[in-house]
Short mmCIF file of C-alpha atoms and ligand atoms in Angstrom, two decimals:
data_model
loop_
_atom_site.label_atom_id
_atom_site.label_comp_id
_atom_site.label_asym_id
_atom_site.label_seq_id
_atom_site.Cartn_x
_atom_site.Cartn_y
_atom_site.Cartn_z
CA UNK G 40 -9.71 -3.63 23.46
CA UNK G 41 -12.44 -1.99 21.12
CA UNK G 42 -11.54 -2.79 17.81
CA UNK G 43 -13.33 -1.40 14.57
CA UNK G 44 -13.69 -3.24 11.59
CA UNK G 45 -13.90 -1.72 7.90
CA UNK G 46 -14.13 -2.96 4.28
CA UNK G 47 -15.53 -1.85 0.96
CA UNK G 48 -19.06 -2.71 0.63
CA UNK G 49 -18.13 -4.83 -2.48
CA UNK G 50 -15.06 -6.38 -3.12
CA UNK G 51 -14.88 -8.72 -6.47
CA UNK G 52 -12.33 -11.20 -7.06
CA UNK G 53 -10.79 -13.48 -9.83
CA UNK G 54 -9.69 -13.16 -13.17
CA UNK G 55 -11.58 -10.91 -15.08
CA UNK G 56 -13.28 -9.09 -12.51
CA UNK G 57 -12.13 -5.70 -13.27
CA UNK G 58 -14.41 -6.36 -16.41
CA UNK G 59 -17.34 -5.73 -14.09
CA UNK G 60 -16.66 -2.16 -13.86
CA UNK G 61 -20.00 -0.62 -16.26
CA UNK G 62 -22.03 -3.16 -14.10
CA UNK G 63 -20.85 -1.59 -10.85
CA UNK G 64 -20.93 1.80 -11.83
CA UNK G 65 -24.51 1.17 -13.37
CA UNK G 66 -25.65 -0.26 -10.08
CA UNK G 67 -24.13 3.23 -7.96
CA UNK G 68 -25.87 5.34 -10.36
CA UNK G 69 -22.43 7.28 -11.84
CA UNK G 70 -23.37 9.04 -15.12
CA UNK G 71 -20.03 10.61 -15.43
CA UNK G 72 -16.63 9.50 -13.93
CA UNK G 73 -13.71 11.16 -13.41
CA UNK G 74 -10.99 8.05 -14.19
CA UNK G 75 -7.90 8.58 -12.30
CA UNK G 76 -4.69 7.00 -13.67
CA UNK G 77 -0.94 7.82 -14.18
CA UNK G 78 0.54 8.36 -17.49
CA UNK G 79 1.87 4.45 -17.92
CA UNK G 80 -1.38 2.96 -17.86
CA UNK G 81 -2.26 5.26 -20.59
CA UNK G 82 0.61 4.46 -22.79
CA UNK G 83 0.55 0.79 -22.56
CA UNK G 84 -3.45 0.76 -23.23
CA UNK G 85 -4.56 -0.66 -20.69
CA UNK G 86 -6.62 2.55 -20.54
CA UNK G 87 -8.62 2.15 -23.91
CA UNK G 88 -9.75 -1.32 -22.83
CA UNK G 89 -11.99 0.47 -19.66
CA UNK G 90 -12.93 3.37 -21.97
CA UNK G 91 -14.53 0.35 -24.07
CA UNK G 92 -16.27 -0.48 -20.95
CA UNK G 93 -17.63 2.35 -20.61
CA UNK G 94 -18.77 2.87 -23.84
CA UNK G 95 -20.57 -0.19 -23.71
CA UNK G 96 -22.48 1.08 -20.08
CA UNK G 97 -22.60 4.44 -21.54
CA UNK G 98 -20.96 6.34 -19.05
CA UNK G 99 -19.32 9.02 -19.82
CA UNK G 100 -15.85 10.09 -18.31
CA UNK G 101 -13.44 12.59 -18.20
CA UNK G 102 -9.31 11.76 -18.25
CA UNK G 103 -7.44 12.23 -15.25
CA UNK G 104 -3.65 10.56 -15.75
CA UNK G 105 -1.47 13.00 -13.70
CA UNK G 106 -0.89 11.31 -10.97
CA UNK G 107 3.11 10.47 -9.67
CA UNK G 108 4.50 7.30 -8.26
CA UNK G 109 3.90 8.52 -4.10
CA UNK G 110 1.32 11.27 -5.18
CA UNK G 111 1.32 14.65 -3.94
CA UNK G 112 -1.22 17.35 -2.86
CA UNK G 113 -0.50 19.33 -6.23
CA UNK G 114 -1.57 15.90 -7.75
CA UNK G 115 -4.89 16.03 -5.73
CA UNK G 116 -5.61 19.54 -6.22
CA UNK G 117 -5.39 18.93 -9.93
CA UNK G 118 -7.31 15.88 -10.26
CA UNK G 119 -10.34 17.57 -8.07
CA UNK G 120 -10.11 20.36 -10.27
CA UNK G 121 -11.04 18.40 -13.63
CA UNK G 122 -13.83 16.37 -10.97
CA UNK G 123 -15.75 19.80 -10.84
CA UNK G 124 -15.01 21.29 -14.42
CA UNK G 125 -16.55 17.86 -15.83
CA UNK G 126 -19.42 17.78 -13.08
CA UNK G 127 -18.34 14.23 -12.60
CA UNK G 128 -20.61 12.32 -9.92
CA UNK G 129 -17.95 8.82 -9.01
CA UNK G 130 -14.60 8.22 -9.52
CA UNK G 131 -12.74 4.88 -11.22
CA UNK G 132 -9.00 4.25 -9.93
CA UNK G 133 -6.98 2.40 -12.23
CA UNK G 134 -3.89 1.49 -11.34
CA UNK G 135 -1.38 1.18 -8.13
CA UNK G 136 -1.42 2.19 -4.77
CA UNK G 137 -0.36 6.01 -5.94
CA UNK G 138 -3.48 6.32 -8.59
CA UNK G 139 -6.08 4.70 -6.30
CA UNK G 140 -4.76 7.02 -3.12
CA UNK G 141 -4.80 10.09 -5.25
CA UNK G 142 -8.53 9.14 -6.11
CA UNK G 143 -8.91 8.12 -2.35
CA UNK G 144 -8.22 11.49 -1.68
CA UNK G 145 -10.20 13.55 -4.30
CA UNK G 146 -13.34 11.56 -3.56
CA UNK G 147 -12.91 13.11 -0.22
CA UNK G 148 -12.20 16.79 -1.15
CA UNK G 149 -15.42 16.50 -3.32
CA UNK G 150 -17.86 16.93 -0.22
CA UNK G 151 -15.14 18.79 2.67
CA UNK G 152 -13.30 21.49 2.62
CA UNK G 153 -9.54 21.61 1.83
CA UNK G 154 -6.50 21.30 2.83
CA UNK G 155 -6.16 18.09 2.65
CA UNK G 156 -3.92 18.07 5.30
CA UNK G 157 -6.92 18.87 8.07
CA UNK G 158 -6.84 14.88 7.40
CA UNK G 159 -3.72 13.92 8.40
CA UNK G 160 -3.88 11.21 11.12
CA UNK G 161 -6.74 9.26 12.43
CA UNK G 162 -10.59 9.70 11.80
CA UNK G 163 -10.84 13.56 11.07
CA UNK G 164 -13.22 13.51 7.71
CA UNK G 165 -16.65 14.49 8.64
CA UNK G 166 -18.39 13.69 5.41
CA UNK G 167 -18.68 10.52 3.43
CA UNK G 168 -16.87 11.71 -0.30
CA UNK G 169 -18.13 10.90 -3.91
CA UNK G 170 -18.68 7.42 -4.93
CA UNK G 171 -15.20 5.33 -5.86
CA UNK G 172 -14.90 2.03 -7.54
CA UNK G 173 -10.85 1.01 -7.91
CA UNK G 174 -9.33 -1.37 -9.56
CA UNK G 175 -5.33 -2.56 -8.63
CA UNK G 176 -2.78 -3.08 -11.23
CA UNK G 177 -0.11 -3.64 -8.62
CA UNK G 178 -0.16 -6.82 -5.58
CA UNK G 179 0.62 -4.84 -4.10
CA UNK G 180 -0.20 -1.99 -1.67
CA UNK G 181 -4.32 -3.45 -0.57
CA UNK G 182 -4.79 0.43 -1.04
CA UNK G 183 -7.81 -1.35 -2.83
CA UNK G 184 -9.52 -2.32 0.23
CA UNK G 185 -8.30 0.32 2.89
CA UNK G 186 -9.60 3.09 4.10
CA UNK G 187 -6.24 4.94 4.24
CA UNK G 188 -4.09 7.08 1.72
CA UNK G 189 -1.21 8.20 1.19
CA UNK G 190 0.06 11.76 0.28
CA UNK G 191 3.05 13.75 -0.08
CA UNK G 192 2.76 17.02 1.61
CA UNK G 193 5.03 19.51 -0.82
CA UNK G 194 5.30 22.38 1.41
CA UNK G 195 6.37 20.10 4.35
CA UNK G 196 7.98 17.33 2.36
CA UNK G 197 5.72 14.74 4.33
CA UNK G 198 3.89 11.87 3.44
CA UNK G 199 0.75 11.76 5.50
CA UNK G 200 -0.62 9.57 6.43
CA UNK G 201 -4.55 9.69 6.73
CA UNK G 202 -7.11 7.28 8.19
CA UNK G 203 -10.84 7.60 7.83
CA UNK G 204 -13.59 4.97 7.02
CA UNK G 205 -14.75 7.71 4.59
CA UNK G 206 -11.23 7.08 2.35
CA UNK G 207 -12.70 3.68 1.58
CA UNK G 208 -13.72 2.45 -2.14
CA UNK G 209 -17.11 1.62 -2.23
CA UNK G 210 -16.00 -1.01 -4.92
CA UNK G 211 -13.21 -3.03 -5.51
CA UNK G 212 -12.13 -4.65 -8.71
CA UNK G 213 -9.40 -7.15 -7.59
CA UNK G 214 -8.12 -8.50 -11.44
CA UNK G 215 -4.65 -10.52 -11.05
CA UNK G 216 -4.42 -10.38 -14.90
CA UNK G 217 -3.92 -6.40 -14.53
CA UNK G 218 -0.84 -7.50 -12.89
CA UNK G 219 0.84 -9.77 -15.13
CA UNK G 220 2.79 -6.64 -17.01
CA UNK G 221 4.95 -5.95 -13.79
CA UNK G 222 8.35 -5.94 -14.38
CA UNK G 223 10.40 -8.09 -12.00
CA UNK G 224 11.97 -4.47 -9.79
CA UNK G 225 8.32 -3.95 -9.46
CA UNK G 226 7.28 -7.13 -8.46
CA UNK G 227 9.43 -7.36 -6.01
CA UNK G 228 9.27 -3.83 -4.25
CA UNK G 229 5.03 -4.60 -4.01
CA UNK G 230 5.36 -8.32 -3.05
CA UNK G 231 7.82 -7.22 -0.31
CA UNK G 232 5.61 -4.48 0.76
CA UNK G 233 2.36 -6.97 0.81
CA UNK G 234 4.54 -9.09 3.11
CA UNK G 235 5.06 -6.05 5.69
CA UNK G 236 1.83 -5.39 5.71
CA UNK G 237 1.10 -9.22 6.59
CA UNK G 238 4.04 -8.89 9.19
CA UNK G 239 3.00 -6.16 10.55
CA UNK G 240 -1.02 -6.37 10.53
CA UNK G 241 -0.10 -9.55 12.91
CA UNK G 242 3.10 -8.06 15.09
CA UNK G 243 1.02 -4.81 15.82
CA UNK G 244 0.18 -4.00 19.38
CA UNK G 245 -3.74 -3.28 17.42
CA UNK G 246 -3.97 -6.67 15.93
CA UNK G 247 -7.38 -8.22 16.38
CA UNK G 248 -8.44 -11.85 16.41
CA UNK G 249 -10.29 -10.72 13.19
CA UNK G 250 -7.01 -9.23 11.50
CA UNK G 251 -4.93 -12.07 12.74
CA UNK G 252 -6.43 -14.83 10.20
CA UNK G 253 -5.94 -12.16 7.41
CA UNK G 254 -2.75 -11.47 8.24
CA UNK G 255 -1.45 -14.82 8.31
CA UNK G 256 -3.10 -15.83 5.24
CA UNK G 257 -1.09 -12.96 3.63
CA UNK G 258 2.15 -14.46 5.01
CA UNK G 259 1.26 -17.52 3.55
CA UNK G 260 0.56 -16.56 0.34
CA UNK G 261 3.48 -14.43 -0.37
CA UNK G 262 6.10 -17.10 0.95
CA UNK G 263 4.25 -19.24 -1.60
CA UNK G 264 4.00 -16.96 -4.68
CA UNK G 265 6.03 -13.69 -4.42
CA UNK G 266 9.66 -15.21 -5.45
CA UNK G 267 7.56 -17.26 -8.49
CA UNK G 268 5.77 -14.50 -9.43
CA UNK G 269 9.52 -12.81 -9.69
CA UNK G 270 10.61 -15.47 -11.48
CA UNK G 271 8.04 -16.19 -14.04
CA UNK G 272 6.04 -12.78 -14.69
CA UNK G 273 3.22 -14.71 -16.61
CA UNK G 274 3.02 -17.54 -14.29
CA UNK G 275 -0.87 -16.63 -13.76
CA UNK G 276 -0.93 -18.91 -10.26
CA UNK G 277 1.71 -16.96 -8.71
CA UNK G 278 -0.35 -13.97 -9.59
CA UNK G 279 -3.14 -14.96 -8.55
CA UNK G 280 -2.13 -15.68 -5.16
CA UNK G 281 -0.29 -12.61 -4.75
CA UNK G 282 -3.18 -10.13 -5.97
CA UNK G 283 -4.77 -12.32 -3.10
CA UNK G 284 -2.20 -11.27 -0.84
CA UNK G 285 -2.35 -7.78 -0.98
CA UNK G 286 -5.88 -7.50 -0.81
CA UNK G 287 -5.98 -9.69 2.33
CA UNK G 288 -2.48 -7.94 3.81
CA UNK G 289 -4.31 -4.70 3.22
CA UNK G 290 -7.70 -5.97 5.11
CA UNK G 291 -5.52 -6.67 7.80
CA UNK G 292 -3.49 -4.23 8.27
CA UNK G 293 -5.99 -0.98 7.76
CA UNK G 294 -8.18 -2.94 10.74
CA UNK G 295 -5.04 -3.47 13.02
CA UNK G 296 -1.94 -1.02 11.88
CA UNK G 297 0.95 -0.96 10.35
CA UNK G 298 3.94 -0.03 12.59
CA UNK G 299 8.10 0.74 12.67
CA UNK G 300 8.55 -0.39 9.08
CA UNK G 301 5.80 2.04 7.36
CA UNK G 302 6.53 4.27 10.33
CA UNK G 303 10.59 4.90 8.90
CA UNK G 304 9.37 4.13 5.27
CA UNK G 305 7.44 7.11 4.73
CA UNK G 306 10.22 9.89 5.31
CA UNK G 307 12.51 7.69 3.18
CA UNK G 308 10.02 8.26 0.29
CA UNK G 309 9.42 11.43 1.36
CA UNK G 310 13.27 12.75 1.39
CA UNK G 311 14.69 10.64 -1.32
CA UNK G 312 11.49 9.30 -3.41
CA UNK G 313 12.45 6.02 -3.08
CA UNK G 314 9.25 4.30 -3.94
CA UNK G 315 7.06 3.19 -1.01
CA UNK G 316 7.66 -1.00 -2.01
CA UNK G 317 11.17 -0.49 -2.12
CA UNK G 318 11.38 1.61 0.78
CA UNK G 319 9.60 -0.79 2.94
CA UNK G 320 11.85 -3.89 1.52
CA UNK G 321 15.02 -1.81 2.58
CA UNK G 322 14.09 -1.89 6.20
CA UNK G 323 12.00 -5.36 7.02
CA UNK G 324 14.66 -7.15 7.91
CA UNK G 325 16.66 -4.62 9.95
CA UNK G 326 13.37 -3.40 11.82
CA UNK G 327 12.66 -6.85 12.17
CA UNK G 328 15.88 -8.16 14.25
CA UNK G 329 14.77 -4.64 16.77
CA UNK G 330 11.87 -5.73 17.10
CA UNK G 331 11.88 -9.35 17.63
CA UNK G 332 12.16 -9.14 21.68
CA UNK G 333 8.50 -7.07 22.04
CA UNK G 334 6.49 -10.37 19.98
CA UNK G 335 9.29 -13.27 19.89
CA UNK G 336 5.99 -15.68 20.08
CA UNK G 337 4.11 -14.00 17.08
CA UNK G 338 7.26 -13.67 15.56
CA UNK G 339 8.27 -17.34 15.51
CA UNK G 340 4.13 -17.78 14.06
CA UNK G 341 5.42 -15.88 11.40
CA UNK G 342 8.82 -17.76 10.73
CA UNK G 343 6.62 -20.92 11.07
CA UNK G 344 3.86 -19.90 8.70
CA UNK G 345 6.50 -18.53 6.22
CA UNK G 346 7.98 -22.38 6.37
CA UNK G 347 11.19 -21.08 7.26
CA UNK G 348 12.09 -23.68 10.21
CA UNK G 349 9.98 -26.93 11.64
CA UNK G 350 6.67 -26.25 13.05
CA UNK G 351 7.83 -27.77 16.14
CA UNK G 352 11.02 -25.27 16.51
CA UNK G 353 11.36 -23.29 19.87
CA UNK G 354 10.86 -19.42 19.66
CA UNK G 355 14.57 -18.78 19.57
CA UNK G 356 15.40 -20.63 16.31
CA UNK G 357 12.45 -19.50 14.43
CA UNK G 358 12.56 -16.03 14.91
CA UNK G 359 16.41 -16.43 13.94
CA UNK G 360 15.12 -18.30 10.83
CA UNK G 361 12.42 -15.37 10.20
CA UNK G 362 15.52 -12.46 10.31
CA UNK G 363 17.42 -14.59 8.03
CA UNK G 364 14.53 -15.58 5.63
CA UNK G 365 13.80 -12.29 4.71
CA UNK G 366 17.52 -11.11 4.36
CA UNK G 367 17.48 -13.96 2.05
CA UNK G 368 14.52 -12.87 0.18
CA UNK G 369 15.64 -9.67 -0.56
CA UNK G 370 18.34 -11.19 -1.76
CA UNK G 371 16.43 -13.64 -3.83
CA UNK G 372 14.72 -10.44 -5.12
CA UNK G 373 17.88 -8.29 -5.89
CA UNK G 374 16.48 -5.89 -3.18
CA UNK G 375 19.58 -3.29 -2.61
CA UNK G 376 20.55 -2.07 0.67
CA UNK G 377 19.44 1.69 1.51
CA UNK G 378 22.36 2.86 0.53
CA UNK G 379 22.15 1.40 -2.81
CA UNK G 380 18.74 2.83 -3.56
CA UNK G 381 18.74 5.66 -6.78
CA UNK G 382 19.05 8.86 -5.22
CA UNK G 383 20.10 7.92 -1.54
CA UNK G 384 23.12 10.34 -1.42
CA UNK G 385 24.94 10.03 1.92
CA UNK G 386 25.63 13.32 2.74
CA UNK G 387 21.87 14.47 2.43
CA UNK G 388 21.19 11.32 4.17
CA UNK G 389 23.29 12.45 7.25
CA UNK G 390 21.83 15.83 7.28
CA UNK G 391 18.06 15.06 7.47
CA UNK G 392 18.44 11.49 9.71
CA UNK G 393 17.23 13.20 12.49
CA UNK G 394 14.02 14.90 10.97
CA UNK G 395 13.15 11.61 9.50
CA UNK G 396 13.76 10.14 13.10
CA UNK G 397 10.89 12.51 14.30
CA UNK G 398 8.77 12.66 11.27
CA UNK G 399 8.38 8.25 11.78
CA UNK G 400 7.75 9.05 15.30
CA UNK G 401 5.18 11.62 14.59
CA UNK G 402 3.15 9.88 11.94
CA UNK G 403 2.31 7.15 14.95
CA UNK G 404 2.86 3.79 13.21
CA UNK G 405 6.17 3.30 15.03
CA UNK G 406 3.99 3.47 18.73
CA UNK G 407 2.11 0.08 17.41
CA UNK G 408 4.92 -1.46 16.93
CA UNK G 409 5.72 -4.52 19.30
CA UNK G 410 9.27 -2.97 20.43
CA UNK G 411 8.69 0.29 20.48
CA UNK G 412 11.68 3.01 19.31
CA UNK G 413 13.10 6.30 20.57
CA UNK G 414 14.01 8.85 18.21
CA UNK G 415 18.13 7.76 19.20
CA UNK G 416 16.79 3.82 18.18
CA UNK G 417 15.43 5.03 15.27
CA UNK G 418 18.07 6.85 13.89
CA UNK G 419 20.43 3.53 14.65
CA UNK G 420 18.22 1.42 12.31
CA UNK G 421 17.94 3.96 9.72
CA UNK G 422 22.16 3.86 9.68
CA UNK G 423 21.86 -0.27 10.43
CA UNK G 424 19.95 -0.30 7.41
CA UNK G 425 22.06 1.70 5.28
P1 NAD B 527 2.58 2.96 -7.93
O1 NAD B 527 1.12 3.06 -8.05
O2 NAD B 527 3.33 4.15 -7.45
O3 NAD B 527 3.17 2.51 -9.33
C1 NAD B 527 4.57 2.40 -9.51
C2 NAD B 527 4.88 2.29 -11.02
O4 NAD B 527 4.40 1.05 -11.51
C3 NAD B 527 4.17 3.37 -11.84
O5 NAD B 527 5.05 3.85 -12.80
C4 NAD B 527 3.02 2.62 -12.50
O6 NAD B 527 2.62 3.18 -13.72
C5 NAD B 527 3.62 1.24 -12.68
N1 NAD B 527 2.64 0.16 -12.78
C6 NAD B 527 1.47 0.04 -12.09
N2 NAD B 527 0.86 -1.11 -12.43
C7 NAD B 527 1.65 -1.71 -13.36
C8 NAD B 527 1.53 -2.93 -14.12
N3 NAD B 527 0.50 -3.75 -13.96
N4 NAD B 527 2.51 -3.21 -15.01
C9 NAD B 527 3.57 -2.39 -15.16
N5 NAD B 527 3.75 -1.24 -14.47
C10 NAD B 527 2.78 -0.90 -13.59
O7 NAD B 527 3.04 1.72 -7.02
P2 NAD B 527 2.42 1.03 -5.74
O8 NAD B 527 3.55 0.44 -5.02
O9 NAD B 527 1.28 0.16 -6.10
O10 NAD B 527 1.83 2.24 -4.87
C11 NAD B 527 2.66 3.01 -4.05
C12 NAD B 527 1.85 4.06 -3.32
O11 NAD B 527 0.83 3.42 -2.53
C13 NAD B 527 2.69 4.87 -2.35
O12 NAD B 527 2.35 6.22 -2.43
C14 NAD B 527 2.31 4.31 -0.99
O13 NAD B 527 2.49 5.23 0.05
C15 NAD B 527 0.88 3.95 -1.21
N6 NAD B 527 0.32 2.95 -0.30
C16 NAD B 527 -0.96 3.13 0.10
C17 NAD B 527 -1.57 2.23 0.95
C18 NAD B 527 -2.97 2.46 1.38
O14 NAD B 527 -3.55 1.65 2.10
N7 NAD B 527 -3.58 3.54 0.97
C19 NAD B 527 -0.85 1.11 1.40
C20 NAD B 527 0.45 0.95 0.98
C21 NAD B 527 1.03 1.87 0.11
#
């Protein structure tokens, strides 16, 4: 199999790093950025302490904090907008997966022509877009290091998904200490996602002996940190190793794929706006048991990596071990069952199964997928999950 292989030019780690940002920009050339936020980071200040930075490089910037939790097109178009009225030449993400896609996707519209939905799917931007340096508050999405985003078409209620080297930061600013303010809902709806993208990255019919080590690493790290991290929001360890995580799960799994999990995510966020963590947490255990029989040997790797049975326990028990570990981890995590998610009303939920059935099968991710679903499968797990 042919098997390409992208990453940010630059990637900085460790605590502090994100403090690098007038260096890097300084070293691209930007003379005025458009920063891209959402309203929180604005409120709790974290804000003022990069506009700081950038006094000190002098670079000047213009404001952009309208971006939603899963943003949409509108959130885009507006964002581009203040890019041109400020003649901004980079853009700075700040913030979670939703900021740094929105930015993702402006960059883009700088230098090609919109829709932005000419982009949906795999490898369709022609041009490289305008400079981007990002910098995660969340661990976490590994939207950092990715070159895909994420956005909510309005007039179609989709989320698309898009794929294109050219969606890639040129720099990432990987900071755990941006992350020690998540609340414990949060940190568990991001850790759980990090681990799907770990599962998945390694489960996927695309994974590569070069994603494989990432993957597993990612695994690792979350069985080690996520349910301290919970726990003990300033515990800076935990933190560390899951800002570690998501930047590794999200190597991984933007070089191999993600598959059924994101594939039935997506509409759930798209119909319901259940956020994309929590969406993801719902399913992983449900999607998990399906899909056990198409990888039961990378499956039990998993299970074994995790520490959830002896390293010397036949492919049966561990991959019974793995389905129960993470129903036990959501659990842990006080992860609700679909049903239980704000805003999942059953009736609505009835009505538009089957065009969420065919919107996971049309976004692709479910045709990686070890095991993979018909639309009649699909709609089973959606209801299994519920
Ligand atoms: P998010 O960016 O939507 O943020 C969720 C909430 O958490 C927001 O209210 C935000 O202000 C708040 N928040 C962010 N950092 C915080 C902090 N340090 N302390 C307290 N609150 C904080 O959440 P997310 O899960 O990081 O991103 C979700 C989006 O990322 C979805 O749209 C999803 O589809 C996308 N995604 C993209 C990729 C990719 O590779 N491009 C991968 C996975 C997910």
């Amino acid at each position: 199999m042919i098997a390409q292989f992208n990453v940010p030019a630059t990637i900085i780690t460790g605590a502090g790093a994100s403090r690098e940002l007038g260096t890097q920009l300084a070293r691209l050339g930007a003379r005025r950025i458009l920063l891209v936020t959402d309203a929180f980071m604005v409120s709790s200040g974290v804000v003022d302490r990069f506009v700081r930075l950038l006094d000190e490089a002098k670079i000047e910037f213009a404001l952009f904090a309208g971006v939603q939790p899963d943003p949409t097109d509108a959130n885009v178009g507006a964002g581009l907008k203040e890019y041109v009225s400020h003649r901004c030449d980079a853009i700075v993400a700040l913030g979670g997966g939703s900021p740094i896609d929105a930015a993702k996707a402006i960059a883009v519209l700088v230098n090609n022509p919109e829709p932005l939905s000419l982009y949906q799917g795999y490898h369709k931007v022609p041009r490289a877009g305008a400079p981007l340096v990002v910098i995660p508050t969340t661990a976490g999405t590994g939207s950092e290091v990715t070159k895909v985003a994420v956005i909510t078409d309005t007039t179609r209620d989709v989320k698309m998904m898009m794929l294109d080297r050219h969606f890639l930061p040129t720099v990432a600013l990987v900071d755990f200490e941006l992350t020690l303010s998540m609340p414990q809902a949060l940190t568990a709806h991001v850790g759980v996602d990090t681990l799907t993208h770990g599962i998945e990255a390694y489960v996927s019919s695309k994974a590569t002996p070069l994603t494989d080590p990432l993957a597993l690493t990612c695994i690792r790290l979350v069985a080690e940190h996520l349910e301290t991290a919970w726990r003990e929001p300033a515990n800076r360890a935990a933190r560390e190793g899951m800002m570690l995580a998501a930047t590794l799960g999200g190597l991984a799994f933007a070089n191999s794929s993600v598959a059924l999990v994101h594939g039935m995510s997506r509409p759930i966020g798209a119909m319901f706006h259940v956020p994309h963590g929590l969406s993801n947490a719902v399913l992983l255990p449900t999607v998990t048991r399906f899909s056990l029989a198409g990888a039961p040997e990378r499956y039990a790797t998993v299970a074994k990596t995790m520490k959830l049975c002896p390293i010397d326990a036949d492919t049966e028990a561990a991959t019974e071990a793995l389905v129960r570990g993470l129903v036990e981890l959501n659990s842990q995590l006080q992860v609700p069952a679909l049903g239980g998610c704000r805003g999942v009303e059953r009736a609505k939920f009835d009505a538009v199964v089957e065009k969420m059935a065919a919107d996971a099968l049309a976004s692709g991710s479910p045709q990686n997928n070890p095991r993979v679903p018909n639309s009649g499968e699909i709609i089973s797990l959606y209801q299994a999950a519920w």
